[in-house]
Every structure is written in structure tokens, then in C-alpha cells.
mmCIF file of C-alpha atoms in Angstrom:
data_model
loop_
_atom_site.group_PDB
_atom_site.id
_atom_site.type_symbol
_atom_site.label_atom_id
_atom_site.label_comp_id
_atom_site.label_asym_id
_atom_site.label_seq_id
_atom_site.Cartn_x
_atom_site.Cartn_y
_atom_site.Cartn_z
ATOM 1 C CA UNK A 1 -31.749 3.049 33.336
ATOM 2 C CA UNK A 2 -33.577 2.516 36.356
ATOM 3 C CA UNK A 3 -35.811 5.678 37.828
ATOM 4 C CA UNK A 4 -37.078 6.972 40.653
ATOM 5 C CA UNK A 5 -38.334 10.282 39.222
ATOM 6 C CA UNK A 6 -41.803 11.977 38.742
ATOM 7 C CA UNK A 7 -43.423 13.664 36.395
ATOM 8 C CA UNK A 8 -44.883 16.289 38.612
ATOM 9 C CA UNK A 9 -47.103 17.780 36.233
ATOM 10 C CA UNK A 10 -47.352 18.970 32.038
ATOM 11 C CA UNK A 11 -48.424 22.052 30.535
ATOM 12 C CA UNK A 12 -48.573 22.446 27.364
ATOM 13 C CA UNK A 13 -49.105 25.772 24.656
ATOM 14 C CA UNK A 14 -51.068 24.491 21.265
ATOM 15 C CA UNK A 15 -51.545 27.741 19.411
ATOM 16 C CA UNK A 16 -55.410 28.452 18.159
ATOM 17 C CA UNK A 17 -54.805 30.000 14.894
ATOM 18 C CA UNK A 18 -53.913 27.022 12.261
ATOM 19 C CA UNK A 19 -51.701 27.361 9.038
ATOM 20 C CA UNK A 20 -53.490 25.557 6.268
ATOM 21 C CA UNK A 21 -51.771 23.607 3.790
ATOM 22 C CA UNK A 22 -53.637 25.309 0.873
ATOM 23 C CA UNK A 23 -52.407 28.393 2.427
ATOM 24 C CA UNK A 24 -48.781 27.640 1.974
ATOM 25 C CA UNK A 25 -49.364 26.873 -1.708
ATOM 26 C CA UNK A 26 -50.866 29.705 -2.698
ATOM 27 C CA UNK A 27 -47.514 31.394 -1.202
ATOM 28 C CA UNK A 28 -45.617 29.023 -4.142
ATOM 29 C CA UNK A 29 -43.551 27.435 -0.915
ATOM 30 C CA UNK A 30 -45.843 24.137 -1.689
ATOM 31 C CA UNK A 31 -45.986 22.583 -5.408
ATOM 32 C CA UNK A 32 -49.581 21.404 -6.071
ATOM 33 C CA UNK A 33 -48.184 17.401 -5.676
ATOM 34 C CA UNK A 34 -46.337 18.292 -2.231
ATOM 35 C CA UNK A 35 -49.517 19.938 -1.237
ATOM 36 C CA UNK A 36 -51.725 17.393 -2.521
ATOM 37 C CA UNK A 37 -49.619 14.698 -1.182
ATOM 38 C CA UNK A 38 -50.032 16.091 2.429
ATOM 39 C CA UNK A 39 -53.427 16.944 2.402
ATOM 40 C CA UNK A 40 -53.666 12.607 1.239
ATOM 41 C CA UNK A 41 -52.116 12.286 4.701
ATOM 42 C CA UNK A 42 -54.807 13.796 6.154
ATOM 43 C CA UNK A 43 -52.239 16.755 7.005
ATOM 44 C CA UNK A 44 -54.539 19.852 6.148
ATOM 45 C CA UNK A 45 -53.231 22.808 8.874
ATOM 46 C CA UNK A 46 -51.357 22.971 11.684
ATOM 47 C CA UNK A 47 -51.169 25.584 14.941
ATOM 48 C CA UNK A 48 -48.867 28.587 14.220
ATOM 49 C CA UNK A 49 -48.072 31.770 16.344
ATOM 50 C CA UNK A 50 -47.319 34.443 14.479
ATOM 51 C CA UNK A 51 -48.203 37.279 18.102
ATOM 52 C CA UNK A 52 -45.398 35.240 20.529
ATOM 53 C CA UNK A 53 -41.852 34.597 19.900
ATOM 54 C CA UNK A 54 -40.538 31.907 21.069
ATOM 55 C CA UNK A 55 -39.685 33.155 24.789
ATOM 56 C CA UNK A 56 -42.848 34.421 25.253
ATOM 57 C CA UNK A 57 -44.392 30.799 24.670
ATOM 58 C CA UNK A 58 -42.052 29.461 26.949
ATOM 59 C CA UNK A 59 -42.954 31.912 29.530
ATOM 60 C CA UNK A 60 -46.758 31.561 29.403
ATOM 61 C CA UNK A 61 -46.241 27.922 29.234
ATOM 62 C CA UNK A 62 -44.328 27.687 32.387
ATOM 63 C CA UNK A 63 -46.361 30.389 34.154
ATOM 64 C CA UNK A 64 -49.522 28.033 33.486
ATOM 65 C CA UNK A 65 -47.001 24.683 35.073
ATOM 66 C CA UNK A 66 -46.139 26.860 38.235
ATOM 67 C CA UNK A 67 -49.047 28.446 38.156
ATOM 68 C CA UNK A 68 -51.023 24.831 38.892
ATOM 69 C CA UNK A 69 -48.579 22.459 40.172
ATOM 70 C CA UNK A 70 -47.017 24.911 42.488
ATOM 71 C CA UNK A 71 -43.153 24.278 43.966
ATOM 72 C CA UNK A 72 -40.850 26.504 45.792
ATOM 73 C CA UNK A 73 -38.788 27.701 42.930
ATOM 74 C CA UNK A 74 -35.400 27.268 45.636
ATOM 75 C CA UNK A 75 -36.655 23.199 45.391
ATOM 76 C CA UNK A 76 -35.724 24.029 41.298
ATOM 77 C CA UNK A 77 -31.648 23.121 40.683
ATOM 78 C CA UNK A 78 -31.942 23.073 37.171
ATOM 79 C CA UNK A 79 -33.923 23.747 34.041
ATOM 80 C CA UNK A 80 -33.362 22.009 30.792
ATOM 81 C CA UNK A 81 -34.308 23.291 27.380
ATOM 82 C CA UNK A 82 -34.196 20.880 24.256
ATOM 83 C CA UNK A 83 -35.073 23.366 20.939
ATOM 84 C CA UNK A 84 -34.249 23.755 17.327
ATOM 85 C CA UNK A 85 -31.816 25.822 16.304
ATOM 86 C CA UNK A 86 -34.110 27.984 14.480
ATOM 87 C CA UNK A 87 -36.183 29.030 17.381
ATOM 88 C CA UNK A 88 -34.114 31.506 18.802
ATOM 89 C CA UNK A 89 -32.011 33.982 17.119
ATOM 90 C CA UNK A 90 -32.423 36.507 19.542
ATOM 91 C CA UNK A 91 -29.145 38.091 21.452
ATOM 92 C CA UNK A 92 -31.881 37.711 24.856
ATOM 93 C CA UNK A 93 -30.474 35.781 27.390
ATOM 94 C CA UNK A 94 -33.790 33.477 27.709
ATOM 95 C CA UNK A 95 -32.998 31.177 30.582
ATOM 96 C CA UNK A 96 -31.989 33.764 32.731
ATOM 97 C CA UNK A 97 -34.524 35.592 32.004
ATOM 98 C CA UNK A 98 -37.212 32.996 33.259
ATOM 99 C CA UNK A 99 -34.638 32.311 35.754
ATOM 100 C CA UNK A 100 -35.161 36.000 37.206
ATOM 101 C CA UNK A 101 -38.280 36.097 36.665
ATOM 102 C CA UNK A 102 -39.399 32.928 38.600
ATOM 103 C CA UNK A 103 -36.993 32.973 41.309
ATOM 104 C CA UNK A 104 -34.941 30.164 40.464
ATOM 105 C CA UNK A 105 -32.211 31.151 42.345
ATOM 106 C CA UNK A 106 -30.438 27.749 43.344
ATOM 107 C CA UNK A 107 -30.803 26.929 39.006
ATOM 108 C CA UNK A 108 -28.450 25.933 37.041
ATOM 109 C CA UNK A 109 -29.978 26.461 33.219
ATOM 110 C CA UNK A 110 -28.966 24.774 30.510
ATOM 111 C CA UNK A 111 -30.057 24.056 26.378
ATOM 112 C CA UNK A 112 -29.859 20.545 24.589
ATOM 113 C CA UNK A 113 -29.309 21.056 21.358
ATOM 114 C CA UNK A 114 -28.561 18.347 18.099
ATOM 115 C CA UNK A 115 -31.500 15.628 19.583
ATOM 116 C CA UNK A 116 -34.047 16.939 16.391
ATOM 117 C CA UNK A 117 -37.122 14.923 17.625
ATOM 118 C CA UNK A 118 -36.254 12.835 20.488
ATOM 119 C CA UNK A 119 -34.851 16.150 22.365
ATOM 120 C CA UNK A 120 -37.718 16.193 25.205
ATOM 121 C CA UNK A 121 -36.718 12.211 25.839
ATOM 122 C CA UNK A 122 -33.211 13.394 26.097
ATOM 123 C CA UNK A 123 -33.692 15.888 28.253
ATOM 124 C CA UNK A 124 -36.112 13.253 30.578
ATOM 125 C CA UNK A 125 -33.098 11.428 30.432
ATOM 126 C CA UNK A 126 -30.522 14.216 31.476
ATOM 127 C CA UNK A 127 -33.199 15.255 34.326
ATOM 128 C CA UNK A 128 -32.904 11.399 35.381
ATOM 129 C CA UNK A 129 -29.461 11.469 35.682
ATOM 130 C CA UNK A 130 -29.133 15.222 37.232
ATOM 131 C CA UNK A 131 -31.432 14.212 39.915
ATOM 132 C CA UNK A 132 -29.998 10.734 41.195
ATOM 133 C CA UNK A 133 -27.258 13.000 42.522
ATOM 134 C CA UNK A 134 -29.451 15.674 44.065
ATOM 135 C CA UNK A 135 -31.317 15.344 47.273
ATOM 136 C CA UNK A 136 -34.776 14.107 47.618
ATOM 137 C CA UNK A 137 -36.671 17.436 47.140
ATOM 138 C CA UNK A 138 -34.625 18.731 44.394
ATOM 139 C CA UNK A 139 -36.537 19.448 41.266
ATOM 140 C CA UNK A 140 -35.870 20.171 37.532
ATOM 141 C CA UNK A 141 -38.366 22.119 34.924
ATOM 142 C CA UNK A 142 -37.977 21.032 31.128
ATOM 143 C CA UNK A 143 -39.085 23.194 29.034
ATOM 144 C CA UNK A 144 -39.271 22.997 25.324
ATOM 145 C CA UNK A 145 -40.696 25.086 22.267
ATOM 146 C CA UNK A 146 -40.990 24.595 18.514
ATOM 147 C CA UNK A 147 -41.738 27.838 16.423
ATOM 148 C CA UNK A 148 -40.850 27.908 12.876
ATOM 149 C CA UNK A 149 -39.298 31.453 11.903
ATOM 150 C CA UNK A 150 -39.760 31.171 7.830
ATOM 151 C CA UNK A 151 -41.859 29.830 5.906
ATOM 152 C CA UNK A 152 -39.997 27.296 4.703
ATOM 153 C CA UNK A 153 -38.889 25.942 7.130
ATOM 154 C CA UNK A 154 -42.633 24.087 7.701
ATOM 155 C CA UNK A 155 -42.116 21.860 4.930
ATOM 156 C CA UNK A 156 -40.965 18.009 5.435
ATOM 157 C CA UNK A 157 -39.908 16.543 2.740
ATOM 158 C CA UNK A 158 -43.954 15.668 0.856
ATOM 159 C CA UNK A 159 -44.593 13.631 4.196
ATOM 160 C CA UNK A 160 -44.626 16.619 7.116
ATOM 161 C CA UNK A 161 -45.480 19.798 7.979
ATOM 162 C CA UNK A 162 -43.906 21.316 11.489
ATOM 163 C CA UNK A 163 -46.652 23.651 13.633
ATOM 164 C CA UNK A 164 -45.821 25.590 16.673
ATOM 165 C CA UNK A 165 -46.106 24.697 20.376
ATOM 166 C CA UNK A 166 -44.550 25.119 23.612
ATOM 167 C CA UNK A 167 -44.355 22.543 26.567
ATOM 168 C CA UNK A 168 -42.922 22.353 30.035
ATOM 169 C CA UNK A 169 -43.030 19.600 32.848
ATOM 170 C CA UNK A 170 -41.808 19.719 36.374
ATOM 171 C CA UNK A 171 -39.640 16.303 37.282
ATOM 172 C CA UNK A 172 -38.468 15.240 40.121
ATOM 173 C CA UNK A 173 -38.108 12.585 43.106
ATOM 174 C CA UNK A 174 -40.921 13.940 45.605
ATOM 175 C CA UNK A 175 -43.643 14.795 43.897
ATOM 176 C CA UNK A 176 -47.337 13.146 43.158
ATOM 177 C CA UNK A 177 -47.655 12.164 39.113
ATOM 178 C CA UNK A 178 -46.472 10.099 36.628
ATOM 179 C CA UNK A 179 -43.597 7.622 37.827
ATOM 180 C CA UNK A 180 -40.947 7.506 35.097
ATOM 181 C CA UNK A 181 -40.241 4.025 35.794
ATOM 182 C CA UNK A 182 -37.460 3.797 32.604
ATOM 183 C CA UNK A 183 -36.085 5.838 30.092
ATOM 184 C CA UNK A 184 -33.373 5.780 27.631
ATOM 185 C CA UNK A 185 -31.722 8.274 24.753
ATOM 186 C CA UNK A 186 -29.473 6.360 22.009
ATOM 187 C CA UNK A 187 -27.749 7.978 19.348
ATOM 188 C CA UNK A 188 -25.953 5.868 16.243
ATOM 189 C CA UNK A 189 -24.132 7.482 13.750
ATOM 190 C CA UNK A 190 -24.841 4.525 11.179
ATOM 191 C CA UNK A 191 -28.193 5.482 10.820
ATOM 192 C CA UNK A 192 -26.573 9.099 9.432
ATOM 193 C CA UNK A 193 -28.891 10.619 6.381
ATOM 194 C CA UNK A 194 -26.183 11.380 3.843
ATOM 195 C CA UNK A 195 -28.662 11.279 1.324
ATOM 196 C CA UNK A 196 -30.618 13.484 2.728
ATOM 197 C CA UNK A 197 -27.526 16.001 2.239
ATOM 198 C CA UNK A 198 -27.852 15.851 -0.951
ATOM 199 C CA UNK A 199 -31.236 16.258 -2.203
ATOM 200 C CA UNK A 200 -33.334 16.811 1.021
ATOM 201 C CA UNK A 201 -34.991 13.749 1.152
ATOM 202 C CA UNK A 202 -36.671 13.572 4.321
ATOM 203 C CA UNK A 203 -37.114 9.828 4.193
ATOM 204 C CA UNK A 204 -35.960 6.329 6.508
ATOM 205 C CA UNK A 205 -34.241 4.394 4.209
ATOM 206 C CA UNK A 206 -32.165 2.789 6.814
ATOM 207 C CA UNK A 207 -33.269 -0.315 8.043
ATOM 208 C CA UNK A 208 -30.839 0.105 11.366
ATOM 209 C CA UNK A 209 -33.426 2.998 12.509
ATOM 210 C CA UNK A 210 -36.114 0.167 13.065
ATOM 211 C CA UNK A 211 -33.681 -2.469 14.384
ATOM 212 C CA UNK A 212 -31.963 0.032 16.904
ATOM 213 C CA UNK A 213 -35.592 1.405 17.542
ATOM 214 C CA UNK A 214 -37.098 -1.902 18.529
ATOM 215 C CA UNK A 215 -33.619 -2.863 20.785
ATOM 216 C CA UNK A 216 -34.363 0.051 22.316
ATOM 217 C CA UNK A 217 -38.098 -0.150 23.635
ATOM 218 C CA UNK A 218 -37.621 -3.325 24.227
ATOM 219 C CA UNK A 219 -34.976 -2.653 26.758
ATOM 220 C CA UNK A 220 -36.592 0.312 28.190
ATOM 221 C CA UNK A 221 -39.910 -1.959 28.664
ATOM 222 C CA UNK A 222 -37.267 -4.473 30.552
ATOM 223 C CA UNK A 223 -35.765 -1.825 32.581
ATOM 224 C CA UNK A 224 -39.163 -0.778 33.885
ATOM 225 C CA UNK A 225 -39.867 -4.653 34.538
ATOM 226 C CA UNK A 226 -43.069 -4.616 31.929
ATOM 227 C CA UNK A 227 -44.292 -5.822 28.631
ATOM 228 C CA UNK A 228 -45.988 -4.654 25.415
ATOM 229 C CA UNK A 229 -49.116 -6.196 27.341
ATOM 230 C CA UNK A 230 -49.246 -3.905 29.567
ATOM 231 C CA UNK A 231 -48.958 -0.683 28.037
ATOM 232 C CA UNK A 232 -51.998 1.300 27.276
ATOM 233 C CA UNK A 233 -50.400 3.171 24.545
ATOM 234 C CA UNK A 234 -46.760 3.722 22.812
ATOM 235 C CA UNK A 235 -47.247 7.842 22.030
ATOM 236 C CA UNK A 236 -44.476 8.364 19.702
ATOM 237 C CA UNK A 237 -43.209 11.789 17.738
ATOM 238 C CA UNK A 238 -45.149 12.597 14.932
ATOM 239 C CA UNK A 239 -43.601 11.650 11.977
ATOM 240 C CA UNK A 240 -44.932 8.934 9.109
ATOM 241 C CA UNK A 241 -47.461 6.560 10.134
ATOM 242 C CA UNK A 242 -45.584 4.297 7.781
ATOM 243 C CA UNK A 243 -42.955 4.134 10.693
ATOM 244 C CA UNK A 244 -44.844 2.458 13.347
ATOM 245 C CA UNK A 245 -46.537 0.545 11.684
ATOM 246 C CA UNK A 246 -42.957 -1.173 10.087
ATOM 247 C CA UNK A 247 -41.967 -1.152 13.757
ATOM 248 C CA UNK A 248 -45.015 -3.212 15.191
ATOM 249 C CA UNK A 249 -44.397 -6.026 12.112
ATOM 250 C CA UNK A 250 -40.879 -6.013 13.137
ATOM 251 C CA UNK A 251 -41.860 -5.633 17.425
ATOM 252 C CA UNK A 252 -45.068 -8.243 16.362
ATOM 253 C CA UNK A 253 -47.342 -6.548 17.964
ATOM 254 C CA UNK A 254 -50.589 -4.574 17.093
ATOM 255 C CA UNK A 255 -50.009 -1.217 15.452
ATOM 256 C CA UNK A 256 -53.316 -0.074 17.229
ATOM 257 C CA UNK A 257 -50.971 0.119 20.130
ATOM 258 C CA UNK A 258 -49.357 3.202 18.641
ATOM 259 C CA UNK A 259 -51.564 6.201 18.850
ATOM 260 C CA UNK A 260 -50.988 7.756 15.672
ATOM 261 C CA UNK A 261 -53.149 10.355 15.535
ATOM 262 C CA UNK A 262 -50.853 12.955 16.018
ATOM 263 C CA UNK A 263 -49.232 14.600 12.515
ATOM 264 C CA UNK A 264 -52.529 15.053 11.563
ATOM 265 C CA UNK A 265 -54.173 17.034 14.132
ATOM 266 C CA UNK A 266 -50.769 18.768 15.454
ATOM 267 C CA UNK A 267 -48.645 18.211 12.009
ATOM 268 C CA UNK A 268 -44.893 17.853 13.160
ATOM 269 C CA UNK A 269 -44.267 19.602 16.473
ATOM 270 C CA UNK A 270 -40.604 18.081 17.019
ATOM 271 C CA UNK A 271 -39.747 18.579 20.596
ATOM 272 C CA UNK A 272 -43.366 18.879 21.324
ATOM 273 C CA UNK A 273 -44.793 15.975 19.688
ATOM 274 C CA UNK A 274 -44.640 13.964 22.733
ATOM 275 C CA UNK A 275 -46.131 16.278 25.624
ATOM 276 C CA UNK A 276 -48.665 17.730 22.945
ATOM 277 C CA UNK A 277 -49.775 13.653 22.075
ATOM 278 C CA UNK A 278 -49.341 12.831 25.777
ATOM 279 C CA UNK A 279 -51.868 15.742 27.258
ATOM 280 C CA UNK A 280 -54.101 15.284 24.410
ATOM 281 C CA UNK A 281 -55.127 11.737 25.259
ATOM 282 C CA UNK A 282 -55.171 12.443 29.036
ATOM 283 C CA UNK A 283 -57.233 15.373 28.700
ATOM 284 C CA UNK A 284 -59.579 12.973 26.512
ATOM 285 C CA UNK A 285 -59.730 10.253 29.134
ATOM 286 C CA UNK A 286 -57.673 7.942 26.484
ATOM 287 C CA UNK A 287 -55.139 7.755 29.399
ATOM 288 C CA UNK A 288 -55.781 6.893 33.086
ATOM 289 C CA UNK A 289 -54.408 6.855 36.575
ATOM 290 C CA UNK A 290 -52.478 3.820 36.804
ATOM 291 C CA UNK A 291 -52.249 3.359 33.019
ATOM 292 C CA UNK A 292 -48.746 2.340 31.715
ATOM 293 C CA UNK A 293 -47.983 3.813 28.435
ATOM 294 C CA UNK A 294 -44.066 4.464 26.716
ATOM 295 C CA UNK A 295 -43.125 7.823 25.126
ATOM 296 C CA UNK A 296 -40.895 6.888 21.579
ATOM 297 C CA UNK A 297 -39.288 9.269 19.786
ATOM 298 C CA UNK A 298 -37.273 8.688 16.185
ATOM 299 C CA UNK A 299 -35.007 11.764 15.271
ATOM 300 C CA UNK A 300 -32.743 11.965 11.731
ATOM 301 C CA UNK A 301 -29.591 10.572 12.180
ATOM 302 C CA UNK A 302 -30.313 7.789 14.694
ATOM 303 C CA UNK A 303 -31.554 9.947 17.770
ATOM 304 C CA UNK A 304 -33.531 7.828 19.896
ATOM 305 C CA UNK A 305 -35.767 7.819 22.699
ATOM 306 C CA UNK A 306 -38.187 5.897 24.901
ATOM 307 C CA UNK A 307 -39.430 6.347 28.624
ATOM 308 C CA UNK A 308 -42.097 4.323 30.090
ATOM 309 C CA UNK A 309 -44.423 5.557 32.635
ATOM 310 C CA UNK A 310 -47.159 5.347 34.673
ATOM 311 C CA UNK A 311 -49.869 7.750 35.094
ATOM 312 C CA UNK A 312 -50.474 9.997 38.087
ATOM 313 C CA UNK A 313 -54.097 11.263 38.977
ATOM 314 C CA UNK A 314 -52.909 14.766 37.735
ATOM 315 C CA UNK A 315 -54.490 16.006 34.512
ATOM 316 C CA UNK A 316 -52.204 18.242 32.372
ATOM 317 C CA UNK A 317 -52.555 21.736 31.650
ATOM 318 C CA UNK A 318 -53.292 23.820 28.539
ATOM 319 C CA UNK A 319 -51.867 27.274 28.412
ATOM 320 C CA UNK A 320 -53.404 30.018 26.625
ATOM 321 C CA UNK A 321 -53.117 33.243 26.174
ATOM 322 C CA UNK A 322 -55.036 36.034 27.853
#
């Protein structure tokens, strides 16, 4: 899909306090081998809030977007959340609430739900697709938060553990940035887990997710009229290393072009992975204005995403909390 949209600007919310993986096993909700196996990974803690609930990350992570890359909130037509199921069971109606809050009057709010992973590509993608039928100086926020409610629910399967984070981006058609110059959100039911079903194995044992994976950068890359040349860096979600590198044999190109740095200094942030890994590296000067670089993600059961860009002179933003 062709694109005209912007990135406008990123903030993102990395908590400071880390969850340690020793921590967990002293709790008995990590064996000695699962914990030993992740701390081989170099996985050793990840950021967890345990003061905010989820829809108070959301709102200091937007208040910190607004707050630098100001808009009139009547430009806003719609906001998009991608989540986890598990990060809101609350009866609070949280999009209208931010929706009241920040004036978002002309707003239509929305979740997107069942992407696991590749939910903040998905919603790029619906945000694409929302705004080719708006006028020029509509603009939609995407906001999106990961915040693990039980303990358990941090544990992936000997290969991951999932931290918390918040991040939100302002998109749209008039706006200085990063030009979204393709993107593209695939879903195929053949890559379906049904093993996983049955005794949680968190695994990729179908070769289809690296086939349908590669078709689909490689199509994205075409759509944006670029190569693997001329990226900077492919930031993908952070799940096994083991992934991209079986993707670059299969793409033939140089693993180093995957910036896989990510699980171990963030652990799995699902729909955060990306805009935590993307401000990271801008904010470290990895990434430049006028650098081209592709956002992957790789979600159970065939969810796919990829968006190339190019970046704006517009650093990102880290929230935090007063």
C-alpha cells in the first residue's frame, strides 16, 4: 500500500523499576532451567509498573506526545488502540476518557484487538487507510500499552519474558516527521499454533511464518520503491533472535541488518516492541534524519507486519512520571 502519511512524532513510557528474572523464581512461577535458560539469553529483568494501571500509562504517555508535538485536538478524527486482552479489565470507559480529557471532540475511538505482536503495525496500517479518506489536516493518535496483570502471565514459553510499557504516536498527512512511505498487515491462518494449544509451546515451528514473512518485506520494500540496501535498520518485535537471523539466510542478507538488541534490554513488550526499539536507537543517534529503516513485526498465528520509513528531524519522547 502506497502512503502519504507522517509520523508526526513518538512518545514512549519505559517503566524505571525492572522485574528480575531471579526474582520471579524465587516466587516458584520460574523453574531453575526456565530461569536459567533466559538469563542464557541474556534476558535478566525487564521494566514493570506496579504504581500505574494501564490507563494511567496511556495518559501520561499521550500527555508527554501532545505535550511536545502539539496539534489542535479538533485536527484529531480518530484514535486507535492495539492492546492485549489482559491489560484492561476495568468497567472504565478508557477512550472516552482521554477523549474528554484532551478535547478530542471530532474523535472517533476505537481498540484493535487479536494482532498479539504486530498490533501497532496494524493499527499504522488502519491509520493509513482511515486517513486517505480524510482531508489533508486530519490526524489520528495510536496509542498502545502492554502491562502484565499476574505474574504469570510474564513468562514465554523458556525463550521470553513480557515487561511493561506504554507508547503513542501522532500520524497523519500534514505534519513534519517520519514519512511512512509503505506499510502492510497480513494475517494467514496456516501458520495457526495448534500445538501450542496443547502444551504451551511458545515456539515457530512453521516454516510458512518465514516464507510469508520474507513475501511480505519484500513487497513492502517494493511498495516504498527501495531495497534491503538502503535501509539503515529492520527494527523488528522482540521475540527470538533465532528468528531473524533464519529470516536473513532465507532474505540473503546480513543479519547485522536486524537490530536485535531489544528482548534483552526491554524483554517482550508486544505492542510496544517496535516504538520502544524505534526511540531507543533514535535517541542513541543509531537512527538519522533521512535514514530509511522498516518496522517488522511476527505475531502467533501468522500476524504480520512491516512499514518502511524514513526519518524526520524529530527526536522521540520519553515519558516519565512526576
Amino acid at each position: 500500500m502506497g502512503n502519504s502519511m507522517v509520523i508526526g512524532g513518538t512518545a514512549v513510557y519505559v517503566p524505571e523499576e525492572r522485574l528480575t528474572v531471579e526474582s520471579l523464581a524465587d516466587q516458584g512461577l520460574l523453574s531453575p532451567n526456565e530461569a536459567a535458560s533466559l538469563l542464557g539469553r541474556g534476558m535478566a529483568s525487564v521494566p514493570c509498573e506496579k504504581a500505574l494501571p494501564s490507563p494511567d500509562m496511556l495518559d501520561l504517555t499521550l500527555h508527554a506526545l501532545l505535550n511536545r508535538f502539539r496539534v489542535d485536538p479538533e485536527r484529531v478524527r480518530y484514535v486507535v488502540m492495539p492492546y492485549l486482552y489482559y491489560s484492561f479489565p476495568y468497567t472504565k470507559d478508557v477512550l472516552g476518557s482521554l477523549r474528554r480529557k484532551y478535547g478530542f471532540r471530532q474523535a472517533v475511538c476505537f481498540s484493535l484487538r487479536d494482532q498479539l505482536c504486530s498490533g501497532y503495525l496494524m493499527g499504522m496500517y488502519a491509520a493509513g487507510k482511515l486517513l486517505e479518506a480524510a482531508e489533508d489536516e486530519a490526524a489520528v493518535v495510536l496509542l498502545t500499552v502492554e502491562k502484565c496483570l499476574l505474574p504469570g502471565q510474564r513468562y514465554g514459553g523458556g525463550v521470553l519474558i513480557t515487561g511493561d510499557a506504554c507508547a503513542a504516536s501522532l500520524l497523519g498527512k500534514r505534519f513534519g516527521g517520519d514519512r511512512v512511505l509503505a506499510v502492510r498487515s497480513v494475517t494467514d491462518i496456516r501458520t495457526l499454533q495448534q500445538g501450542k494449544l496443547k502444551n504451551r509451546a511458545d515456539d515457530v515451528p512453521n516454516y510458512f511464518y518465514f516464507v510469508n514473512l520474507a513475501k511480505v518485506i519484500r513487497r513492502t520494500l517494493a511498495d516504498a520503491g527501495l531495497d534491503f540496501g538502503d535501509l539503515k535498520v529492520a527494527i523488528p518485535n522482540n521475540i527470538t533472535q533465532e528468528t531473524w537471523r533464519q529470516l536473513a539466510v532465507l532474505l540473503k542478507i546480513s543479519p547485522e541488518l536486524f537490530y536485535t538488541e531489544g528482548p534483552s534490554v526491554s524483554g517482550h513488550l508486544n505492542t510496544c516492541d517496535l516504538p520502544v526499539n524505534y526511540a531507543r536507537l533514535a535517541l542513541e543517534g543509531k537512527l538519522r534524519p533521512g535514514d530509511y529503516y522498516a518496522m517488522i513485526s511476527l505475531g502467533n498465528g501468522g500476524v504480520i507486519g512491516c512499514a518502511v520509513c524514513q526519518k524526520g528531524n524529530d527526536p522521540p519522547v520519553l515519558a516519565r512520571r512526576s
